[in-house]
Coordinates of C-alpha atoms in Angstrom, one line a residue:
X452 CA 18.7 32.3 18.9
X453 CA 18.6 28.8 20.4
X454 CA 17.5 27.0 23.6
X455 CA 18.9 23.9 25.3
X456 CA 17.1 20.8 24.3
X457 CA 16.7 18.1 27.1
X458 CA 18.4 15.7 25.3
X459 CA 21.6 17.9 25.2
X460 CA 21.4 19.4 21.6
X461 CA 20.2 22.9 20.8
X462 CA 17.1 23.7 19.1
X463 CA 16.5 27.2 17.1
X464 CA 13.7 29.4 16.7
X465 CA 12.2 26.7 13.9
X466 CA 12.4 23.7 16.5
X467 CA 15.3 22.1 14.8
X468 CA 17.8 20.1 16.2
X469 CA 21.3 21.8 15.9
X470 CA 23.6 19.0 15.8
X471 CA 26.4 21.1 14.7
X472 CA 27.5 22.1 11.0
X473 CA 28.8 19.1 9.0
X474 CA 30.5 19.6 5.7
X475 CA 29.9 17.7 2.6
X476 CA 28.6 17.3 -1.0
X477 CA 24.9 17.7 -1.5
X478 CA 24.2 14.2 -1.7
X479 CA 26.1 13.6 1.8
X480 CA 23.6 16.2 3.2
X481 CA 20.4 14.4 1.9
X482 CA 21.5 11.0 2.9
X483 CA 22.0 12.0 6.1
X484 CA 18.9 13.7 6.9
X485 CA 17.2 10.4 5.4
X486 CA 19.2 8.3 7.3
X487 CA 17.8 10.4 10.3
X488 CA 14.4 9.8 9.4
X489 CA 14.6 6.1 9.5
X490 CA 15.6 5.1 5.8
X491 CA 18.0 1.8 5.2
X492 CA 17.5 1.3 1.7
X493 CA 17.8 3.7 -1.6
X494 CA 15.9 2.2 -4.0
X495 CA 17.4 3.5 -7.6
X496 CA 18.5 3.2 -11.0
X497 CA 21.7 4.4 -11.7
X498 CA 22.0 8.0 -13.2
X499 CA 24.7 10.6 -13.1
X500 CA 22.4 13.2 -12.0
X501 CA 22.1 11.7 -8.6
X502 CA 25.7 10.1 -8.1
X503 CA 26.6 12.5 -4.8
X504 CA 23.5 10.4 -3.3
X505 CA 25.6 6.8 -4.1
X506 CA 28.8 8.3 -3.0
X507 CA 27.1 9.0 0.4
X508 CA 25.5 5.9 0.6
X509 CA 28.7 3.8 -0.4
X510 CA 31.4 5.8 1.5
X511 CA 29.6 7.5 4.3
X512 CA 28.4 5.6 7.5
X513 CA 24.8 6.0 7.5
X514 CA 23.3 2.8 7.5
X515 CA 21.8 3.2 4.0
X516 CA 22.2 0.1 1.3
X517 CA 21.7 0.6 -2.2
X518 CA 19.8 -1.4 -4.2
X519 CA 19.4 -0.8 -7.8
X520 CA 16.2 -2.1 -10.1
X521 CA 15.8 -2.5 -13.8
X522 CA 13.1 0.0 -14.4
X523 CA 12.4 3.3 -12.2
X524 CA 9.0 2.4 -11.7
X525 CA 9.8 -0.7 -9.5
X526 CA 12.2 1.7 -7.3
X527 CA 9.2 3.9 -6.8
X528 CA 6.9 1.3 -6.2
X529 CA 9.6 -0.2 -3.8
X530 CA 9.7 2.9 -1.5
X531 CA 5.7 3.0 -1.7
X532 CA 5.7 -0.8 -0.3
X533 CA 8.3 0.2 2.5
X534 CA 6.0 3.1 3.5
X535 CA 3.3 0.9 3.5
X536 CA 5.2 -2.0 5.5
X537 CA 7.1 0.2 8.1
X538 CA 4.9 3.3 8.2
X539 CA 8.0 4.9 7.8
X540 CA 8.7 6.7 4.6
X541 CA 10.4 4.7 1.7
X542 CA 13.3 6.4 -0.3
X543 CA 13.4 6.2 -4.3
X544 CA 16.1 8.1 -5.6
X545 CA 15.7 8.9 -9.6
X546 CA 17.6 10.4 -12.1
X547 CA 16.5 13.7 -14.2
X548 CA 13.6 13.7 -16.8
X549 CA 12.6 9.9 -17.8
X550 CA 13.9 8.7 -14.2
X551 CA 11.3 10.8 -12.4
X552 CA 8.6 10.6 -15.0
X553 CA 9.1 6.5 -14.8
X554 CA 8.0 7.1 -11.3
X555 CA 4.9 9.1 -11.3
X556 CA 2.5 5.9 -11.4
X557 CA 4.0 4.9 -8.3
X558 CA 3.9 8.2 -6.7
X559 CA 0.4 8.6 -7.8
X560 CA -0.6 5.3 -6.0
X561 CA 0.9 6.3 -2.9
X562 CA -1.0 9.5 -3.4
X563 CA -4.3 7.4 -3.5
X564 CA -3.2 4.8 -0.4
X565 CA -1.6 7.3 1.6
X566 CA 1.6 5.5 1.5
X567 CA 4.5 7.5 3.0
X568 CA 7.6 7.7 0.9
X569 CA 9.8 10.3 -0.3
X570 CA 11.2 10.4 -4.2
X571 CA 14.5 12.8 -4.7
X572 CA 15.2 13.3 -8.0
X573 CA 18.1 14.5 -10.4
X574 CA 17.5 17.8 -12.0
X575 CA 19.7 19.4 -14.9
X576 CA 22.4 22.0 -13.8
X577 CA 21.2 25.2 -12.6
X578 CA 24.2 26.9 -13.9
X579 CA 22.9 25.4 -17.7
X580 CA 19.1 25.7 -17.0
X581 CA 17.5 26.9 -20.3
X582 CA 20.0 26.1 -22.4
X583 CA 18.7 22.3 -23.3
X584 CA 21.3 20.4 -21.0
X585 CA 20.9 16.7 -21.0
X586 CA 17.0 15.8 -19.6
X587 CA 16.5 19.4 -18.6
X588 CA 13.0 19.1 -17.6
X589 CA 10.8 20.6 -14.5
X590 CA 9.3 17.9 -12.7
X591 CA 7.5 19.8 -10.1
X592 CA 4.6 21.0 -11.9
X593 CA 4.3 17.3 -13.3
X594 CA 4.2 15.8 -9.8
X595 CA 2.9 18.2 -7.6
X596 CA -1.1 16.9 -8.1
X597 CA 0.3 13.9 -6.7
X598 CA 2.2 14.7 -3.8
X599 CA 2.0 16.1 -0.1
X600 CA 4.9 18.4 -1.2
X601 CA 6.8 19.2 -4.3
X602 CA 10.0 21.4 -4.4
X603 CA 13.1 22.2 -5.8
X604 CA 16.1 22.7 -3.7
X605 CA 17.3 26.2 -3.8
X606 CA 21.2 25.6 -3.4
X607 CA 23.5 23.1 -1.8
X608 CA 23.0 24.7 1.5
X609 CA 19.2 24.4 1.5
X610 CA 19.5 20.5 0.4
X611 CA 19.2 19.3 4.3
X612 CA 16.3 21.4 5.2
X613 CA 14.3 20.5 1.9
X614 CA 14.9 16.8 2.5
X615 CA 13.6 16.9 6.1
X616 CA 10.5 19.4 4.4
X617 CA 10.1 16.3 2.2
X618 CA 10.3 13.3 4.7
X619 CA 8.2 15.4 7.6
X620 CA 5.6 16.0 4.9
X621 CA 5.4 12.1 3.7
X622 CA 5.1 10.8 7.3
X623 CA 2.6 13.5 8.7
X624 CA -1.1 12.5 8.5
X625 CA -2.6 12.4 6.0
X626 CA 0.5 10.3 4.5
X627 CA 1.5 10.4 1.1
X628 CA 4.3 10.6 -1.5
X629 CA 6.7 13.6 -1.2
X630 CA 9.1 15.1 -3.9
X631 CA 12.2 17.1 -4.2
X632 CA 14.6 17.6 -7.2
X633 CA 18.0 18.6 -6.7
X634 CA 20.1 20.5 -9.7
X635 CA 22.9 18.4 -10.5
X636 CA 25.5 20.8 -9.9
X637 CA 24.2 21.8 -6.5
X638 CA 24.3 18.0 -5.7
X639 CA 28.2 18.0 -6.5
X640 CA 28.6 21.4 -4.6
X641 CA 30.1 21.5 -1.2
X642 CA 28.8 23.2 1.8
X643 CA 28.2 23.1 5.4
X644 CA 24.8 22.4 6.8
X645 CA 22.8 21.7 10.0
X646 CA 21.1 18.3 9.5
X647 CA 17.6 18.4 11.0
X648 CA 16.0 15.0 12.1
X649 CA 12.7 13.4 12.8
X650 CA 10.4 15.2 15.3
X651 CA 12.1 18.7 14.4
X652 CA 9.1 21.4 14.3
X653 CA 5.9 21.8 15.7
X654 CA 3.6 18.7 16.1
X655 CA 0.0 19.2 14.9
X656 CA -3.0 18.7 17.2
X657 CA -4.9 15.4 16.3
X658 CA -6.9 15.0 19.5
X659 CA -10.5 13.5 19.3
X660 CA -13.4 16.1 18.8
X661 CA -15.4 15.2 21.9
X662 CA -18.5 16.6 20.8
X663 CA -18.4 14.7 17.6
X664 CA -17.3 11.4 19.5
X665 CA -20.3 12.1 21.6
X666 CA -22.7 12.2 18.5
X667 CA -21.2 9.2 17.0
X668 CA -21.4 7.2 20.3
X669 CA -25.3 8.4 20.6
X670 CA -25.6 6.6 16.8
X671 CA -24.0 3.8 18.0
X672 CA -25.9 3.0 21.1
X673 CA -29.1 3.4 19.0
X674 CA -28.4 1.5 16.1
X675 CA -29.7 -2.4 15.7
X676 CA -27.6 -3.3 12.8
X677 CA -24.2 -1.6 12.8
X678 CA -21.1 -2.3 10.5
X679 CA -17.7 -0.6 11.5
X680 CA -15.2 -0.7 8.4
X681 CA -11.4 -0.5 9.0
X682 CA -9.5 1.0 6.3
X683 CA -5.6 1.0 5.4
X684 CA -5.1 4.6 7.6
X685 CA -6.1 2.4 10.4
X686 CA -2.8 0.5 9.7
X687 CA -0.9 3.5 8.9
X688 CA -1.9 5.7 11.6
X689 CA -0.8 3.0 14.6
X690 CA -4.4 2.2 15.3
X691 CA -4.8 -1.6 14.8
X692 CA -4.6 -2.1 18.6
X693 CA -7.5 0.5 19.3
X694 CA -9.3 -0.6 16.4
X695 CA -9.5 -4.1 17.5
X696 CA -10.3 -3.2 21.1
X697 CA -13.1 -1.3 20.1
X698 CA -14.6 -4.2 17.8
X699 CA -14.3 -6.6 20.7
X700 CA -15.2 -4.5 23.5
X701 CA -18.5 -3.3 21.8
X702 CA -19.0 -6.5 19.9
X703 CA -19.2 -4.5 16.6
X704 CA -19.2 -6.8 13.3
X705 CA -16.2 -5.4 11.2
X706 CA -15.2 -5.3 7.5
X707 CA -11.7 -4.4 7.1
X708 CA -10.4 -3.1 3.4
X709 CA -7.1 -2.5 2.0
X710 CA -3.9 -2.5 4.7
X711 CA -6.7 -2.5 7.4
X712 CA -6.9 -6.3 6.4
X713 CA -5.6 -8.6 9.5
X714 CA -6.5 -5.8 11.8
X715 CA -9.0 -8.1 13.1
X716 CA -7.4 -11.6 12.4
X717 CA -9.0 -14.5 10.1
X718 CA -11.3 -16.6 12.0
X719 CA -12.7 -14.0 14.3
X720 CA -16.2 -14.4 15.1
X721 CA -16.8 -10.4 14.5
X722 CA -14.9 -10.3 11.2
X723 CA -17.7 -10.7 8.6
X724 CA -16.1 -9.9 5.4
X725 CA -17.4 -12.8 3.8
X726 CA -21.0 -11.6 4.4
X727 CA -20.2 -8.0 2.8
X728 CA -23.1 -7.9 0.8
X729 CA -25.6 -8.7 3.6
X730 CA -24.0 -6.5 5.7
X731 CA -23.8 -3.4 3.9
X732 CA -27.3 -4.1 2.5
X733 CA -28.9 -4.7 5.7
X734 CA -27.0 -2.0 8.0
X735 CA -28.8 0.7 9.6
X736 CA -25.6 2.3 10.7
X737 CA -21.9 1.9 8.9
X738 CA -18.9 3.4 10.9
X739 CA -15.8 4.0 8.2
X740 CA -12.8 4.6 9.7
X741 CA -9.6 5.3 7.9
X742 CA -10.5 4.6 4.0
X743 CA -12.4 7.0 1.3
X744 CA -16.3 6.5 0.4
X745 CA -14.9 5.6 -3.0
X746 CA -16.5 2.7 -5.3
X747 CA -15.1 0.2 -3.1
X748 CA -17.8 1.1 -0.6
X749 CA -20.6 1.8 -3.0
X750 CA -19.3 5.7 -2.7
X751 CA -20.9 5.7 1.0
X752 CA -24.4 4.3 0.3
X753 CA -25.4 1.7 2.2
X754 CA -28.6 -0.2 3.7
X755 CA -31.9 0.0 1.7
X756 CA -32.1 -3.7 0.9
X757 CA -35.7 -5.0 0.8
X758 CA -37.1 -1.7 1.2
X759 CA -34.8 -0.8 4.3
X760 CA -34.3 2.8 4.8
X761 CA -30.4 3.8 3.7
X762 CA -28.0 3.3 6.7
X763 CA -26.9 6.1 8.4
X764 CA -23.2 6.8 7.6
X765 CA -20.3 7.9 10.0
X766 CA -16.8 9.0 8.3
X767 CA -13.8 9.2 10.6
X768 CA -10.3 10.1 8.8
X769 CA -7.1 10.8 10.2
X770 CA -6.9 14.1 8.8
X771 CA -9.6 17.0 7.5
X772 CA -8.8 16.6 4.0
X773 CA -9.8 12.9 3.8
X774 CA -13.1 13.3 4.9
X775 CA -16.0 12.8 2.4
X776 CA -17.5 15.7 0.4
X777 CA -19.7 13.8 -1.4
X778 CA -21.8 11.2 0.7
X779 CA -22.9 13.7 3.4
X780 CA -22.5 11.6 6.4
X781 CA -24.3 12.2 9.3
X782 CA -20.9 12.7 11.3
X783 CA -17.7 13.1 10.2
X784 CA -14.4 13.8 12.1
X785 CA -10.8 13.6 12.0
X786 CA -7.9 13.0 14.2
X787 CA -5.3 10.4 15.5
X788 CA -7.4 7.5 14.7
X789 CA -6.4 5.3 17.8
X790 CA -7.4 8.1 20.0
X791 CA -10.3 8.6 18.3
X792 CA -11.4 4.8 18.5
X793 CA -10.5 4.4 22.0
X794 CA -12.4 7.7 22.8
X795 CA -15.6 6.3 21.3
X796 CA -15.1 3.0 22.8
X797 CA -15.2 4.8 26.3
X798 CA -18.1 7.0 25.0
X799 CA -20.2 4.2 24.1
X800 CA -19.8 2.2 27.5
X801 CA -20.6 5.7 29.3
X802 CA -24.0 5.6 28.0
X803 CA -26.8 4.3 30.1
X804 CA -28.1 1.6 27.5
X805 CA -25.6 -1.0 26.9
X806 CA -26.2 -2.2 23.1
X807 CA -26.5 -5.8 22.0
X808 CA -25.9 -6.6 18.5
X809 CA -25.5 -10.6 19.5
X810 CA -28.4 -11.5 17.0
X811 CA -27.2 -9.4 14.2
X812 CA -23.6 -10.4 14.6
X813 CA -24.9 -14.1 14.7
X814 CA -26.6 -13.7 11.6
X815 CA -23.6 -12.3 9.9
X816 CA -21.5 -15.1 11.1
X817 CA -24.1 -17.5 9.7
X818 CA -23.9 -15.9 6.2
X819 CA -20.0 -15.5 6.4
X820 CA -19.6 -19.3 7.2
X821 CA -21.9 -20.4 4.5
X822 CA -19.9 -18.4 2.0
X823 CA -17.2 -20.2 3.4
X824 CA -18.7 -23.4 2.9
X825 CA -19.2 -22.4 -0.6
X826 CA -15.7 -21.5 -1.2
X827 CA -14.4 -24.7 0.1
X828 CA -16.2 -26.5 -2.7
X829 CA -14.6 -24.0 -5.2
X830 CA -11.2 -24.7 -3.5
X831 CA -11.3 -28.1 -4.4
X832 CA -12.2 -27.9 -7.8
X833 CA -10.8 -30.6 -10.4
X834 CA -12.0 -28.4 -13.6
X835 CA -9.6 -28.4 -16.4
X836 CA -8.7 -25.5 -17.1
X837 CA -7.9 -24.8 -13.6
X838 CA -10.6 -22.7 -11.6
X839 CA -8.3 -19.7 -10.0
X840 CA -10.1 -20.8 -6.7
X841 CA -8.4 -23.9 -6.8
X842 CA -5.1 -22.2 -6.7
X843 CA -6.3 -20.5 -3.3
X844 CA -7.5 -23.6 -2.0
X845 CA -3.9 -24.8 -2.1
X846 CA -2.1 -21.8 -1.4
X847 CA -4.0 -20.9 2.0
X848 CA -2.9 -24.0 3.9
X849 CA 0.9 -23.0 2.9
X850 CA 0.8 -19.2 4.1
X851 CA 2.2 -19.0 7.5
X852 CA 0.8 -16.3 10.0
X853 CA 3.2 -13.5 9.3
X854 CA 3.4 -14.2 5.5
X855 CA 3.1 -10.7 3.4
X856 CA 0.9 -11.2 0.4
X857 CA 1.2 -9.1 -2.7
X858 CA -1.3 -8.7 -5.2
X859 CA -0.7 -7.6 -8.8
X860 CA -3.3 -8.3 -11.1
X861 CA -7.0 -7.9 -12.2
X862 CA -9.4 -10.8 -11.9
X863 CA -6.8 -12.8 -10.3
X864 CA -6.0 -10.5 -7.5
X865 CA -9.8 -9.9 -7.1
X866 CA -9.9 -13.8 -6.1
X867 CA -7.4 -13.0 -3.7
X868 CA -9.2 -10.5 -1.9
X869 CA -12.1 -12.7 -1.7
X870 CA -10.2 -15.7 -0.5
X871 CA -7.4 -14.4 1.7
X872 CA -7.8 -13.4 5.1
X873 CA -4.6 -11.9 7.1
X874 CA -3.9 -13.4 10.5
X875 CA -2.1 -10.2 11.0
X876 CA -2.0 -6.6 10.0
X877 CA 0.2 -4.8 7.8
X878 CA 0.7 -7.9 5.8
X879 CA -1.5 -7.3 2.6
X880 CA -0.7 -5.3 -0.1
X881 CA -2.9 -4.6 -3.0
X882 CA -2.9 -1.9 -5.9
X883 CA -5.8 0.0 -3.8
X884 CA -8.2 2.4 -5.3
X885 CA -5.6 3.7 -8.2
X886 CA -5.5 0.2 -9.5
X887 CA -2.0 0.3 -10.7
X888 CA -0.6 -2.8 -12.4
X889 CA 3.1 -3.3 -12.4
X890 CA 3.5 -2.7 -8.6
X891 CA 4.2 -6.2 -7.5
X892 CA 7.7 -7.0 -8.2
X893 CA 8.7 -3.6 -6.4
X894 CA 6.7 -4.4 -3.4
X895 CA 8.0 -7.8 -3.2
X896 CA 11.6 -6.5 -3.3
X897 CA 10.4 -4.2 -0.2
X898 CA 8.6 -6.7 1.3
X899 CA 11.7 -9.2 1.7
X900 CA 13.5 -6.5 2.9
X901 CA 11.2 -5.3 5.6
X902 CA 10.3 -8.6 6.7
X903 CA 13.3 -10.7 6.0
X904 CA 11.8 -13.6 8.3
X905 CA 8.6 -13.9 6.6
X906 CA 7.2 -15.8 3.6
X907 CA 6.8 -13.3 0.9
X908 CA 4.2 -14.6 -1.8
X909 CA 3.5 -12.4 -5.1
X910 CA 0.2 -13.1 -6.8
X911 CA 0.6 -12.0 -10.6
X912 CA -1.9 -12.0 -13.2
X913 CA -0.2 -12.6 -16.4
X914 CA -1.2 -9.2 -18.0
X915 CA 0.4 -7.7 -14.6
X916 CA 3.4 -9.6 -15.2
X917 CA 4.4 -7.8 -18.4
X918 CA 4.8 -4.8 -16.3
X919 CA 7.7 -5.7 -14.4
X920 CA 8.7 -8.9 -14.4
X921 CA 12.2 -8.3 -15.4
X922 CA 12.8 -7.2 -12.4
X923 CA 13.0 -10.6 -11.4
X924 CA 16.8 -9.9 -12.3
X925 CA 17.0 -7.8 -9.4
X926 CA 15.4 -10.2 -7.0
X927 CA 18.3 -12.5 -8.3
X928 CA 21.1 -10.0 -8.0
X929 CA 20.4 -9.0 -4.4
X930 CA 19.2 -12.4 -3.4
X931 CA 15.7 -11.9 -2.6
X932 CA 14.0 -14.8 -2.5
X933 CA 10.4 -14.7 -3.2
X934 CA 7.4 -17.0 -4.1
X935 CA 5.4 -15.8 -7.0
X936 CA 2.1 -17.7 -8.1
X937 CA 0.7 -16.8 -11.3
X938 CA -3.1 -17.0 -12.7
X939 CA -2.2 -17.0 -16.5
X940 CA -5.3 -17.0 -18.3
X941 CA -4.1 -15.8 -21.4
X942 CA -6.1 -12.8 -21.1
X943 CA -7.1 -9.1 -19.6
X944 CA -9.6 -10.8 -17.7
X945 CA -10.8 -7.6 -16.1
X946 CA -11.6 -6.2 -19.4
X947 CA -12.6 -9.4 -21.5
X948 CA -15.8 -10.2 -19.5
X949 CA -17.2 -6.7 -19.2
X950 CA -16.7 -6.0 -23.2
X951 CA -18.4 -9.3 -23.8
X952 CA -21.1 -8.0 -21.4
X953 CA -21.8 -4.5 -23.2
X954 CA -21.1 -5.6 -26.8
X955 CA -21.3 -9.1 -27.1
X956 CA -17.9 -9.4 -28.3
X957 CA -14.3 -8.5 -27.1
X958 CA -11.6 -7.4 -28.6
X959 CA -7.5 -6.8 -27.8
X960 CA -8.5 -8.3 -24.6
X961 CA -6.3 -11.7 -25.4
X962 CA -2.8 -12.8 -24.6
X963 CA -0.8 -15.5 -26.1
X964 CA -2.0 -18.9 -24.6
X965 CA 0.2 -20.8 -21.8
X966 CA 2.9 -18.2 -22.0
X967 CA 6.2 -19.6 -20.2
X968 CA 6.6 -17.1 -18.0
X969 CA 8.4 -19.4 -15.7
X970 CA 11.3 -20.0 -18.5
X971 CA 11.7 -16.1 -18.1
X972 CA 12.0 -16.1 -14.9
X973 CA 14.6 -19.3 -14.9
X974 CA 16.5 -17.0 -17.6
X975 CA 17.0 -14.1 -15.4
X976 CA 18.5 -16.6 -12.7
X977 CA 15.4 -17.5 -10.8
X978 CA 13.4 -20.9 -11.0
X979 CA 10.1 -22.0 -11.8
X980 CA 7.5 -24.3 -13.5
X981 CA 4.4 -24.0 -15.5
X982 CA 1.4 -26.1 -13.9
X983 CA -1.7 -27.4 -16.2
X984 CA -3.1 -30.1 -13.6
X985 CA -4.9 -29.0 -10.4
X986 CA -3.3 -31.9 -8.5
X987 CA 0.0 -30.5 -8.9
X988 CA -0.6 -27.0 -7.8
X989 CA 0.2 -27.8 -4.1
X990 CA 3.4 -29.7 -4.8
X991 CA 4.7 -27.3 -6.9
X992 CA 3.9 -24.4 -4.4
X993 CA 5.9 -26.5 -1.9
X994 CA 9.1 -26.6 -4.3
X995 CA 8.6 -23.0 -4.3
X996 CA 8.7 -22.4 -0.8
X997 CA 11.7 -24.4 0.0
X998 CA 13.8 -23.2 -3.1
X999 CA 15.3 -20.2 -1.3
X1000 CA 15.3 -18.4 -4.8
X1001 CA 13.0 -16.1 -6.8
X1002 CA 10.3 -18.9 -7.7
X1003 CA 7.5 -18.8 -10.2
X1004 CA 4.7 -21.2 -10.4
X1005 CA 2.7 -20.5 -13.6
X1006 CA -0.4 -21.9 -13.5
X1007 CA -2.8 -22.0 -16.5
X1008 CA -6.2 -21.3 -15.4
X1009 CA -9.6 -21.0 -17.2
X1010 CA -10.2 -17.6 -18.8
X1011 CA -14.1 -18.2 -18.7
X1012 CA -13.7 -18.2 -14.9
X1013 CA -14.0 -14.6 -13.9
X1014 CA -14.2 -12.8 -10.9
X1015 CA -18.2 -12.3 -10.0
X1016 CA -17.8 -8.3 -9.6
X1017 CA -20.7 -6.3 -8.2
X1018 CA -19.2 -3.0 -9.3
X1019 CA -16.6 -2.0 -12.2
X1020 CA -15.2 1.2 -10.2
X1021 CA -17.2 3.6 -12.0

């Protein structure tokens, strides 16, 4: 039984919009639903199990382009980055067996980072299942622990609904990767189906818990040294405007992390990331929004510096499942983050006491300014070998306001996190808490497509480059210019220093010195150069930005200039 929908279509009892039966093979139905959910690029590596997906993208008017890569991990990382950048699920289509397993690191990274993406995998034919056909493998048990949903389509007629279920799960808070595989014979078979689109089905209630908001407001009003932490889900939930409004209206010092970087723009008086140690060590209240209380945030333990009491902690997440189970926050609540932040701002303003944290904010600003002054000395360092900070001293003035900056590496990218403060939200991509190397080329591909008029800068460690540099070939074939900046210290820097600290020596932490990765890029059709003189970094970057092609600036850096870290993530 159906009822008329105001838009003129019918809806069945499941709330799914009825658009009339449409005939086609399984790939046609899956591709049409993906397009209805906003997909414009299908990232893939050619595989016969998923040929019908290509056929539909090529022949039918769905508005989806095919983009083929050199390793399935790159296709999946591109889909993950698309989800992060656009806040709408990216799509990777992977062939059966090793095609799917090659994508699992990217799927896992998306799970940790809350990135909406859908992976549609091929699957050996149902009619041959159990007989040992090519790449016969049950993927679902392998991926279900790192996905928000994982299933196999029951038959050809189920493909449209199953695809819709995957996209709906991926884009619903808490966002993440969804997996669907389809038997090869079901993909090739023909059927008629009703193709659901986004918005079909019930919408969960994510309104703020008013009691929790009132308790948080009381804590905020009573605090003397509060700090607000803004994580990736602030961006993913579309709450960046509400977050900045909360910071500015209440005068709260703020520290963004992940894709929360840029929510409070670079240079803002209340952005105190460069005073992070002082802020977290001396705070009496830390309100953490949209990010887990993991190793990046001291597992949710703040304050206590110089004999002070531990800070009170509030945890706000986009969904109940993301709330801390180990840190025992004073208040933990979940909901639409934009609504929660606006409700908190209003609740604080309703209190009879108007808090004034001007002195606290100024002291943090002074510390941040002092840290920046010290950074400026490193930015102009003329050391030989080159100090990694000098690279950022040359890069920062050349970054435009809408530049998308991608980090793929250990120590070299840690310096980026310290020095780069984005001017806008949604313009910073890093490996996140999963710490997966090799994501950079896929992310660069996605960024160039999602932000065609922006600078796209990929920061690469020489170790990380070994995972995916072959996909420069993809950038070249699809005419996707990206500036790649490499800190080449000839080592696994994130391991070499700690191993020396623990044992007094290191082993299997060295790579070949001064490897000409720029020549690899040139061999693949791009351009590049190696830099050993710090005075030549700036001119090389200028050539890269002006080139209009994939360009690698391969900068030889000092292996002894390791990032001064306070935690190793364990």
